[in-house]
């Protein structure tokens, strides 16, 4: 079995659309995992995945990089806080937000903090999705070590977290507005009428064709005037062809 055959077999058996991921990167990750397990070929590894749930979990862990933190790239989050969110809130008091590829929940909870501060009467809805059920369980638990919270001010820590057994636990006030669920950006249908879609540090793993397709689908999922927020190292070069207007380097708008 070659690498393509492996990807197809894994796709069929576990419903993972591995063809959408950048091939070199993906292969490097899978090869190093196989080497660490002493597995020499793809068929043997595929058979191992079929019979061993723990190995399937490790495999998914390796292809989905789950690193995240609260207010990742704080200077960019400041633009969201000071410019983008106030404008969206002027247009609609009850925001519908989608955090796509939400990892451990630090991103959607950061968004929930901003919403709570700027619209204390509530009513916003934050959908937070990821393909990795293991990391979604971590996100739902909402329990974090200090390292993930370096960009959270002492005032926010005091207001939105309880300190328990050396960890910071997200308070009910934030949890209420965040809905976590499984969603594969490469396979599953996208929702509609979002005011804000946040998809950061996810597209970097996908091929250029898949990125374009995803951005087209994000555009259709936004309400007119809604905004897509992407990662610090990302850019959408052909945003005009795709139908977006650029607000700033990391913010793209569906024309109103
Ligand atoms: C590096 S994290 C980014 C987390 C957060 N957005 C941030 O910027 O801090 C990438 C996340 O994308 C998720 N992911 C990878 N492939 C995905 C897919 N096909 N559909 C949905 N999520 C995916 C991974 O499971 C991982 O949690």
PDB file of C-alpha atoms and ligand atoms in Angstrom:
ATOM      1  CA  UNK A   1       0.000   0.000   0.000  1.00  0.00           C
ATOM      2  CA  UNK A   2       1.456   3.396  -0.973  1.00  0.00           C
ATOM      3  CA  UNK A   3       0.731   6.699   0.791  1.00  0.00           C
ATOM      4  CA  UNK A   4      -2.176   7.538  -1.549  1.00  0.00           C
ATOM      5  CA  UNK A   5      -3.681   4.083  -0.915  1.00  0.00           C
ATOM      6  CA  UNK A   6      -3.251   4.638   2.832  1.00  0.00           C
ATOM      7  CA  UNK A   7      -5.028   8.013   2.667  1.00  0.00           C
ATOM      8  CA  UNK A   8      -7.912   6.502   0.712  1.00  0.00           C
ATOM      9  CA  UNK A   9      -8.235   3.539   3.072  1.00  0.00           C
ATOM     10  CA  UNK A  10      -8.177   5.810   6.137  1.00  0.00           C
ATOM     11  CA  UNK A  11     -10.703   8.090   4.429  1.00  0.00           C
ATOM     12  CA  UNK A  12     -13.082   5.184   3.759  1.00  0.00           C
ATOM     13  CA  UNK A  13     -12.718   3.565   7.178  1.00  0.00           C
ATOM     14  CA  UNK A  14     -12.672   6.589   9.468  1.00  0.00           C
ATOM     15  CA  UNK A  15     -14.368   9.252   7.354  1.00  0.00           C
ATOM     16  CA  UNK A  16     -11.323  11.544   7.219  1.00  0.00           C
ATOM     17  CA  UNK A  17     -10.801  13.621   4.066  1.00  0.00           C
ATOM     18  CA  UNK A  18      -6.989  13.451   4.125  1.00  0.00           C
ATOM     19  CA  UNK A  19      -6.707  14.494   0.465  1.00  0.00           C
ATOM     20  CA  UNK A  20      -7.463  18.067   1.509  1.00  0.00           C
ATOM     21  CA  UNK A  21      -4.295  18.333   3.641  1.00  0.00           C
ATOM     22  CA  UNK A  22      -0.921  19.470   2.281  1.00  0.00           C
ATOM     23  CA  UNK A  23       0.680  16.193   1.245  1.00  0.00           C
ATOM     24  CA  UNK A  24       4.323  16.748   2.269  1.00  0.00           C
ATOM     25  CA  UNK A  25       3.465  18.036   5.728  1.00  0.00           C
ATOM     26  CA  UNK A  26       0.923  15.279   6.325  1.00  0.00           C
ATOM     27  CA  UNK A  27       3.271  12.531   5.136  1.00  0.00           C
ATOM     28  CA  UNK A  28       6.107  13.827   7.305  1.00  0.00           C
ATOM     29  CA  UNK A  29       3.883  13.741  10.372  1.00  0.00           C
ATOM     30  CA  UNK A  30       2.492  10.287   9.680  1.00  0.00           C
ATOM     31  CA  UNK A  31       5.921   8.850   8.788  1.00  0.00           C
ATOM     32  CA  UNK A  32       7.465  10.136  12.013  1.00  0.00           C
ATOM     33  CA  UNK A  33       4.598   8.711  14.050  1.00  0.00           C
ATOM     34  CA  UNK A  34       4.991   5.331  12.304  1.00  0.00           C
ATOM     35  CA  UNK A  35       8.764   5.422  12.929  1.00  0.00           C
ATOM     36  CA  UNK A  36       8.199   6.095  16.633  1.00  0.00           C
ATOM     37  CA  UNK A  37       5.927   3.038  16.743  1.00  0.00           C
ATOM     38  CA  UNK A  38       8.388   0.884  14.805  1.00  0.00           C
ATOM     39  CA  UNK A  39       5.853   0.364  12.007  1.00  0.00           C
ATOM     40  CA  UNK A  40       7.540  -0.040   8.640  1.00  0.00           C
ATOM     41  CA  UNK A  41       4.763   0.213   6.048  1.00  0.00           C
ATOM     42  CA  UNK A  42       1.432   1.845   5.468  1.00  0.00           C
ATOM     43  CA  UNK A  43      -0.609  -1.388   5.279  1.00  0.00           C
ATOM     44  CA  UNK A  44       0.687  -2.543   8.638  1.00  0.00           C
ATOM     45  CA  UNK A  45      -0.075   0.880  10.108  1.00  0.00           C
ATOM     46  CA  UNK A  46      -3.564   0.974   8.570  1.00  0.00           C
ATOM     47  CA  UNK A  47      -4.308  -2.449  10.066  1.00  0.00           C
ATOM     48  CA  UNK A  48      -3.047  -1.239  13.417  1.00  0.00           C
ATOM     49  CA  UNK A  49      -5.421   1.736  13.212  1.00  0.00           C
ATOM     50  CA  UNK A  50      -8.334  -0.553  12.353  1.00  0.00           C
ATOM     51  CA  UNK A  51      -7.916  -2.643  15.485  1.00  0.00           C
ATOM     52  CA  UNK A  52      -6.578  -0.161  18.049  1.00  0.00           C
ATOM     53  CA  UNK A  53      -8.672   2.817  19.201  1.00  0.00           C
ATOM     54  CA  UNK A  54      -5.783   4.328  21.183  1.00  0.00           C
ATOM     55  CA  UNK A  55      -3.625   4.367  18.034  1.00  0.00           C
ATOM     56  CA  UNK A  56      -6.479   5.994  16.114  1.00  0.00           C
ATOM     57  CA  UNK A  57      -6.584   8.704  18.773  1.00  0.00           C
ATOM     58  CA  UNK A  58      -2.808   9.257  18.508  1.00  0.00           C
ATOM     59  CA  UNK A  59      -3.058   9.361  14.727  1.00  0.00           C
ATOM     60  CA  UNK A  60      -5.772  12.027  14.832  1.00  0.00           C
ATOM     61  CA  UNK A  61      -3.767  13.940  17.431  1.00  0.00           C
ATOM     62  CA  UNK A  62      -0.777  13.976  15.106  1.00  0.00           C
ATOM     63  CA  UNK A  63      -2.584  15.208  12.010  1.00  0.00           C
ATOM     64  CA  UNK A  64      -4.643  17.831  13.858  1.00  0.00           C
ATOM     65  CA  UNK A  65      -2.284  20.203  15.618  1.00  0.00           C
ATOM     66  CA  UNK A  66      -4.294  21.394  18.601  1.00  0.00           C
ATOM     67  CA  UNK A  67      -2.098  24.242  19.847  1.00  0.00           C
ATOM     68  CA  UNK A  68      -4.045  27.327  20.887  1.00  0.00           C
ATOM     69  CA  UNK A  69      -4.176  30.032  23.535  1.00  0.00           C
ATOM     70  CA  UNK A  70      -6.501  32.773  24.713  1.00  0.00           C
ATOM     71  CA  UNK A  71      -6.326  35.965  22.604  1.00  0.00           C
ATOM     72  CA  UNK A  72      -3.731  34.407  20.304  1.00  0.00           C
ATOM     73  CA  UNK A  73      -1.807  37.319  18.699  1.00  0.00           C
ATOM     74  CA  UNK A  74      -3.189  39.884  21.149  1.00  0.00           C
ATOM     75  CA  UNK A  75      -2.481  42.882  18.899  1.00  0.00           C
ATOM     76  CA  UNK A  76      -4.760  41.387  16.244  1.00  0.00           C
ATOM     77  CA  UNK A  77      -7.420  40.527  18.810  1.00  0.00           C
ATOM     78  CA  UNK A  78      -7.253  44.217  19.773  1.00  0.00           C
ATOM     79  CA  UNK A  79      -8.359  45.111  16.241  1.00  0.00           C
ATOM     80  CA  UNK A  80     -11.254  42.702  16.613  1.00  0.00           C
ATOM     81  CA  UNK A  81     -12.110  44.171  19.999  1.00  0.00           C
ATOM     82  CA  UNK A  82     -11.759  47.864  19.146  1.00  0.00           C
ATOM     83  CA  UNK A  83     -12.840  48.012  15.505  1.00  0.00           C
ATOM     84  CA  UNK A  84     -14.570  44.958  14.095  1.00  0.00           C
ATOM     85  CA  UNK A  85     -16.769  43.791  16.972  1.00  0.00           C
ATOM     86  CA  UNK A  86     -18.190  47.230  17.880  1.00  0.00           C
ATOM     87  CA  UNK A  87     -19.228  47.690  14.258  1.00  0.00           C
ATOM     88  CA  UNK A  88     -20.833  44.253  14.045  1.00  0.00           C
ATOM     89  CA  UNK A  89     -22.666  44.940  17.314  1.00  0.00           C
ATOM     90  CA  UNK A  90     -24.029  48.209  15.968  1.00  0.00           C
ATOM     91  CA  UNK A  91     -25.575  46.238  13.110  1.00  0.00           C
ATOM     92  CA  UNK A  92     -26.823  43.315  15.174  1.00  0.00           C
ATOM     93  CA  UNK A  93     -26.984  43.091  18.982  1.00  0.00           C
ATOM     94  CA  UNK A  94     -27.263  39.296  18.993  1.00  0.00           C
ATOM     95  CA  UNK A  95     -24.211  38.088  17.153  1.00  0.00           C
ATOM     96  CA  UNK A  96     -23.930  34.665  15.560  1.00  0.00           C
ATOM     97  CA  UNK A  97     -20.270  33.661  15.600  1.00  0.00           C
ATOM     98  CA  UNK A  98     -18.532  30.513  14.328  1.00  0.00           C
ATOM     99  CA  UNK A  99     -15.116  29.504  15.633  1.00  0.00           C
ATOM    100  CA  UNK A 100     -14.090  26.879  13.050  1.00  0.00           C
ATOM    101  CA  UNK A 101     -11.201  24.642  14.177  1.00  0.00           C
ATOM    102  CA  UNK A 102     -11.626  25.799  17.769  1.00  0.00           C
ATOM    103  CA  UNK A 103      -9.115  23.317  19.303  1.00  0.00           C
ATOM    104  CA  UNK A 104      -9.078  23.488  23.138  1.00  0.00           C
ATOM    105  CA  UNK A 105     -11.708  26.244  23.270  1.00  0.00           C
ATOM    106  CA  UNK A 106      -9.340  29.135  24.058  1.00  0.00           C
ATOM    107  CA  UNK A 107     -10.458  30.910  20.875  1.00  0.00           C
ATOM    108  CA  UNK A 108     -14.260  30.710  21.314  1.00  0.00           C
ATOM    109  CA  UNK A 109     -13.985  31.561  25.029  1.00  0.00           C
ATOM    110  CA  UNK A 110     -11.863  34.617  24.106  1.00  0.00           C
ATOM    111  CA  UNK A 111     -14.656  35.649  21.738  1.00  0.00           C
ATOM    112  CA  UNK A 112     -17.193  35.043  24.516  1.00  0.00           C
ATOM    113  CA  UNK A 113     -15.193  37.363  26.817  1.00  0.00           C
ATOM    114  CA  UNK A 114     -15.323  40.162  24.248  1.00  0.00           C
ATOM    115  CA  UNK A 115     -19.046  39.636  23.679  1.00  0.00           C
ATOM    116  CA  UNK A 116     -19.750  39.645  27.428  1.00  0.00           C
ATOM    117  CA  UNK A 117     -17.829  42.898  27.824  1.00  0.00           C
ATOM    118  CA  UNK A 118     -19.321  44.667  24.845  1.00  0.00           C
ATOM    119  CA  UNK A 119     -22.857  43.341  25.075  1.00  0.00           C
ATOM    120  CA  UNK A 120     -23.598  42.502  28.708  1.00  0.00           C
ATOM    121  CA  UNK A 121     -27.270  41.821  27.944  1.00  0.00           C
ATOM    122  CA  UNK A 122     -26.072  38.643  26.166  1.00  0.00           C
ATOM    123  CA  UNK A 123     -27.965  36.806  23.461  1.00  0.00           C
ATOM    124  CA  UNK A 124     -24.926  36.111  21.289  1.00  0.00           C
ATOM    125  CA  UNK A 125     -24.325  32.569  20.111  1.00  0.00           C
ATOM    126  CA  UNK A 126     -20.846  31.184  19.518  1.00  0.00           C
ATOM    127  CA  UNK A 127     -20.631  27.886  17.671  1.00  0.00           C
ATOM    128  CA  UNK A 128     -17.272  26.250  18.188  1.00  0.00           C
ATOM    129  CA  UNK A 129     -16.390  23.283  16.005  1.00  0.00           C
ATOM    130  CA  UNK A 130     -13.486  20.933  15.470  1.00  0.00           C
ATOM    131  CA  UNK A 131     -12.846  17.609  13.750  1.00  0.00           C
ATOM    132  CA  UNK A 132     -11.043  16.211  16.798  1.00  0.00           C
ATOM    133  CA  UNK A 133     -13.456  14.895  19.440  1.00  0.00           C
ATOM    134  CA  UNK A 134     -10.644  14.526  22.000  1.00  0.00           C
ATOM    135  CA  UNK A 135      -9.829  18.238  21.917  1.00  0.00           C
ATOM    136  CA  UNK A 136     -13.553  19.117  21.930  1.00  0.00           C
ATOM    137  CA  UNK A 137     -13.846  17.288  25.262  1.00  0.00           C
ATOM    138  CA  UNK A 138     -10.998  19.452  26.620  1.00  0.00           C
ATOM    139  CA  UNK A 139     -12.764  22.552  25.306  1.00  0.00           C
ATOM    140  CA  UNK A 140     -16.069  21.607  26.940  1.00  0.00           C
ATOM    141  CA  UNK A 141     -14.303  21.054  30.259  1.00  0.00           C
ATOM    142  CA  UNK A 142     -12.985  24.629  30.023  1.00  0.00           C
ATOM    143  CA  UNK A 143     -10.104  24.085  32.451  1.00  0.00           C
ATOM    144  CA  UNK A 144      -6.783  25.756  31.623  1.00  0.00           C
ATOM    145  CA  UNK A 145      -3.230  26.102  32.873  1.00  0.00           C
ATOM    146  CA  UNK A 146      -1.681  29.527  33.264  1.00  0.00           C
ATOM    147  CA  UNK A 147       0.482  29.108  30.108  1.00  0.00           C
ATOM    148  CA  UNK A 148      -2.605  29.233  27.872  1.00  0.00           C
ATOM    149  CA  UNK A 149      -3.803  32.386  29.616  1.00  0.00           C
ATOM    150  CA  UNK A 150      -0.733  34.642  29.326  1.00  0.00           C
ATOM    151  CA  UNK A 151      -2.686  37.159  27.246  1.00  0.00           C
ATOM    152  CA  UNK A 152      -5.588  37.367  29.686  1.00  0.00           C
ATOM    153  CA  UNK A 153      -5.497  40.418  31.975  1.00  0.00           C
ATOM    154  CA  UNK A 154      -5.804  39.957  35.761  1.00  0.00           C
ATOM    155  CA  UNK A 155      -9.195  41.717  35.596  1.00  0.00           C
ATOM    156  CA  UNK A 156     -10.491  39.257  33.017  1.00  0.00           C
ATOM    157  CA  UNK A 157      -9.031  36.309  34.922  1.00  0.00           C
ATOM    158  CA  UNK A 158     -10.863  37.429  38.056  1.00  0.00           C
ATOM    159  CA  UNK A 159     -14.152  38.069  36.281  1.00  0.00           C
ATOM    160  CA  UNK A 160     -14.412  35.083  33.949  1.00  0.00           C
ATOM    161  CA  UNK A 161     -12.494  32.237  35.658  1.00  0.00           C
ATOM    162  CA  UNK A 162     -12.541  30.314  38.940  1.00  0.00           C
ATOM    163  CA  UNK A 163      -9.187  29.157  40.255  1.00  0.00           C
ATOM    164  CA  UNK A 164      -9.405  25.465  41.226  1.00  0.00           C
ATOM    165  CA  UNK A 165      -6.573  23.025  42.025  1.00  0.00           C
ATOM    166  CA  UNK A 166      -3.966  24.970  40.094  1.00  0.00           C
ATOM    167  CA  UNK A 167      -6.161  25.505  37.018  1.00  0.00           C
ATOM    168  CA  UNK A 168      -8.413  28.258  35.762  1.00  0.00           C
ATOM    169  CA  UNK A 169     -11.954  27.102  35.062  1.00  0.00           C
ATOM    170  CA  UNK A 170     -14.201  29.068  32.718  1.00  0.00           C
ATOM    171  CA  UNK A 171     -17.250  30.457  34.535  1.00  0.00           C
ATOM    172  CA  UNK A 172     -20.829  29.619  33.624  1.00  0.00           C
ATOM    173  CA  UNK A 173     -21.349  33.148  32.271  1.00  0.00           C
ATOM    174  CA  UNK A 174     -18.965  32.348  29.384  1.00  0.00           C
ATOM    175  CA  UNK A 175     -19.987  28.719  28.863  1.00  0.00           C
ATOM    176  CA  UNK A 176     -23.625  29.652  28.344  1.00  0.00           C
ATOM    177  CA  UNK A 177     -22.951  31.325  25.021  1.00  0.00           C
ATOM    178  CA  UNK A 178     -20.589  28.721  23.547  1.00  0.00           C
ATOM    179  CA  UNK A 179     -21.788  25.561  21.811  1.00  0.00           C
ATOM    180  CA  UNK A 180     -19.152  22.943  20.969  1.00  0.00           C
ATOM    181  CA  UNK A 181     -19.752  20.325  18.288  1.00  0.00           C
ATOM    182  CA  UNK A 182     -17.942  18.018  15.902  1.00  0.00           C
ATOM    183  CA  UNK A 183     -17.541  19.400  12.369  1.00  0.00           C
ATOM    184  CA  UNK A 184     -15.158  18.535   9.549  1.00  0.00           C
ATOM    185  CA  UNK A 185     -14.448  21.596   7.411  1.00  0.00           C
ATOM    186  CA  UNK A 186     -13.585  19.332   4.479  1.00  0.00           C
ATOM    187  CA  UNK A 187     -16.784  17.286   4.487  1.00  0.00           C
ATOM    188  CA  UNK A 188     -19.623  18.694   6.511  1.00  0.00           C
ATOM    189  CA  UNK A 189     -22.165  21.352   5.486  1.00  0.00           C
ATOM    190  CA  UNK A 190     -21.533  24.929   6.650  1.00  0.00           C
ATOM    191  CA  UNK A 191     -24.180  26.987   8.458  1.00  0.00           C
ATOM    192  CA  UNK A 192     -25.611  30.350   7.362  1.00  0.00           C
ATOM    193  CA  UNK A 193     -26.049  33.952   8.477  1.00  0.00           C
ATOM    194  CA  UNK A 194     -22.980  34.286  10.666  1.00  0.00           C
ATOM    195  CA  UNK A 195     -21.937  37.812  11.643  1.00  0.00           C
ATOM    196  CA  UNK A 196     -18.394  36.633  12.278  1.00  0.00           C
ATOM    197  CA  UNK A 197     -16.491  33.507  11.270  1.00  0.00           C
ATOM    198  CA  UNK A 198     -13.159  32.937  12.968  1.00  0.00           C
ATOM    199  CA  UNK A 199     -10.954  30.363  11.260  1.00  0.00           C
ATOM    200  CA  UNK A 200      -7.369  30.794  12.389  1.00  0.00           C
ATOM    201  CA  UNK A 201      -4.392  28.498  11.971  1.00  0.00           C
ATOM    202  CA  UNK A 202      -6.449  25.757  10.333  1.00  0.00           C
ATOM    203  CA  UNK A 203      -6.281  26.567   6.594  1.00  0.00           C
ATOM    204  CA  UNK A 204      -2.471  26.375   6.781  1.00  0.00           C
ATOM    205  CA  UNK A 205      -2.758  22.574   6.785  1.00  0.00           C
ATOM    206  CA  UNK A 206      -4.918  22.443   3.647  1.00  0.00           C
ATOM    207  CA  UNK A 207      -3.973  22.518  -0.037  1.00  0.00           C
ATOM    208  CA  UNK A 208      -4.449  25.792  -1.937  1.00  0.00           C
ATOM    209  CA  UNK A 209      -7.494  24.389  -3.817  1.00  0.00           C
ATOM    210  CA  UNK A 210      -9.140  23.294  -0.603  1.00  0.00           C
ATOM    211  CA  UNK A 211      -8.380  26.663   1.048  1.00  0.00           C
ATOM    212  CA  UNK A 212     -10.107  28.494  -1.826  1.00  0.00           C
ATOM    213  CA  UNK A 213     -13.080  26.180  -1.662  1.00  0.00           C
ATOM    214  CA  UNK A 214     -13.292  26.713   2.091  1.00  0.00           C
ATOM    215  CA  UNK A 215     -13.129  30.513   1.771  1.00  0.00           C
ATOM    216  CA  UNK A 216     -15.921  30.385  -0.844  1.00  0.00           C
ATOM    217  CA  UNK A 217     -18.037  28.396   1.560  1.00  0.00           C
ATOM    218  CA  UNK A 218     -17.240  30.820   4.402  1.00  0.00           C
ATOM    219  CA  UNK A 219     -18.363  33.708   2.201  1.00  0.00           C
ATOM    220  CA  UNK A 220     -21.706  31.990   1.577  1.00  0.00           C
ATOM    221  CA  UNK A 221     -22.032  31.226   5.304  1.00  0.00           C
ATOM    222  CA  UNK A 222     -21.622  34.897   6.300  1.00  0.00           C
ATOM    223  CA  UNK A 223     -24.520  37.319   6.264  1.00  0.00           C
ATOM    224  CA  UNK A 224     -23.968  40.282   3.938  1.00  0.00           C
ATOM    225  CA  UNK A 225     -21.648  42.598   5.898  1.00  0.00           C
ATOM    226  CA  UNK A 226     -20.345  39.693   8.003  1.00  0.00           C
ATOM    227  CA  UNK A 227     -16.620  39.273   8.604  1.00  0.00           C
ATOM    228  CA  UNK A 228     -14.104  36.424   8.291  1.00  0.00           C
ATOM    229  CA  UNK A 229     -11.178  36.579  10.752  1.00  0.00           C
ATOM    230  CA  UNK A 230      -8.070  34.521   9.818  1.00  0.00           C
ATOM    231  CA  UNK A 231      -4.723  33.652  11.422  1.00  0.00           C
ATOM    232  CA  UNK A 232      -1.740  35.989  11.867  1.00  0.00           C
ATOM    233  CA  UNK A 233       0.420  34.126   9.340  1.00  0.00           C
ATOM    234  CA  UNK A 234      -2.387  33.714   6.809  1.00  0.00           C
ATOM    235  CA  UNK A 235      -3.560  35.871   3.953  1.00  0.00           C
ATOM    236  CA  UNK A 236      -6.211  35.491   1.251  1.00  0.00           C
ATOM    237  CA  UNK A 237      -4.427  36.698  -1.857  1.00  0.00           C
ATOM    238  CA  UNK A 238      -7.319  36.369  -4.315  1.00  0.00           C
ATOM    239  CA  UNK A 239      -9.953  37.702  -1.905  1.00  0.00           C
ATOM    240  CA  UNK A 240     -11.528  39.828  -4.658  1.00  0.00           C
ATOM    241  CA  UNK A 241     -12.087  36.896  -7.012  1.00  0.00           C
ATOM    242  CA  UNK A 242     -13.596  35.001  -4.117  1.00  0.00           C
ATOM    243  CA  UNK A 243     -16.001  37.887  -3.475  1.00  0.00           C
ATOM    244  CA  UNK A 244     -14.568  39.407  -0.265  1.00  0.00           C
ATOM    245  CA  UNK A 245     -13.662  42.988   0.594  1.00  0.00           C
ATOM    246  CA  UNK A 246     -10.538  43.404   2.696  1.00  0.00           C
ATOM    247  CA  UNK A 247     -11.001  45.377   5.927  1.00  0.00           C
ATOM    248  CA  UNK A 248      -7.463  44.815   7.235  1.00  0.00           C
ATOM    249  CA  UNK A 249      -4.808  42.124   6.851  1.00  0.00           C
ATOM    250  CA  UNK A 250      -6.707  39.512   8.844  1.00  0.00           C
ATOM    251  CA  UNK A 251     -10.309  40.615   8.351  1.00  0.00           C
ATOM    252  CA  UNK A 252     -12.330  40.037   5.181  1.00  0.00           C
ATOM    253  CA  UNK A 253     -15.907  41.123   4.719  1.00  0.00           C
ATOM    254  CA  UNK A 254     -18.790  39.791   2.678  1.00  0.00           C
ATOM    255  CA  UNK A 255     -20.022  42.906   0.844  1.00  0.00           C
ATOM    256  CA  UNK A 256     -23.171  44.310   2.415  1.00  0.00           C
TER     257      UNK A 256
HETATM  258  C1  LIG B   1      -3.599  24.908  15.372  1.00  0.00           C
HETATM  259  S1  LIG B   1      -5.247  24.609  15.871  1.00  0.00           S
HETATM  260  C2  LIG B   1      -5.930  26.230  15.769  1.00  0.00           C
HETATM  261  C3  LIG B   1      -6.765  26.557  16.971  1.00  0.00           C
HETATM  262  C4  LIG B   1      -7.323  27.980  17.003  1.00  0.00           C
HETATM  263  N1  LIG B   1      -8.140  28.252  15.854  1.00  0.00           N
HETATM  264  C5  LIG B   1      -6.186  28.985  17.108  1.00  0.00           C
HETATM  265  O1  LIG B   1      -5.881  29.658  16.121  1.00  0.00           O
HETATM  266  O2  LIG B   1      -5.586  29.093  18.174  1.00  0.00           O
HETATM  267  C6  LIG B   1      -5.930  23.783  14.443  1.00  0.00           C
HETATM  268  C7  LIG B   1      -7.253  23.062  14.734  1.00  0.00           C
HETATM  269  O3  LIG B   1      -7.861  22.735  13.489  1.00  0.00           O
HETATM  270  C8  LIG B   1      -8.508  21.490  13.642  1.00  0.00           C
HETATM  271  N2  LIG B   1      -8.715  20.876  12.327  1.00  0.00           N
HETATM  272  C9  LIG B   1      -7.802  20.263  11.526  1.00  0.00           C
HETATM  273  N3  LIG B   1      -8.414  19.766  10.433  1.00  0.00           N
HETATM  274  C10 LIG B   1      -9.729  20.100  10.542  1.00  0.00           C
HETATM  275  C11 LIG B   1     -10.882  19.854   9.727  1.00  0.00           C
HETATM  276  N4  LIG B   1     -10.778  19.175   8.573  1.00  0.00           N
HETATM  277  N5  LIG B   1     -12.079  20.320  10.149  1.00  0.00           N
HETATM  278  C12 LIG B   1     -12.200  21.002  11.324  1.00  0.00           C
HETATM  279  N6  LIG B   1     -11.151  21.249  12.135  1.00  0.00           N
HETATM  280  C13 LIG B   1      -9.931  20.803  11.747  1.00  0.00           C
HETATM  281  C14 LIG B   1      -7.549  20.706  14.519  1.00  0.00           C
HETATM  282  O4  LIG B   1      -8.179  19.615  15.143  1.00  0.00           O
HETATM  283  C15 LIG B   1      -7.056  21.770  15.499  1.00  0.00           C
HETATM  284  O5  LIG B   1      -7.801  21.757  16.679  1.00  0.00           O
END
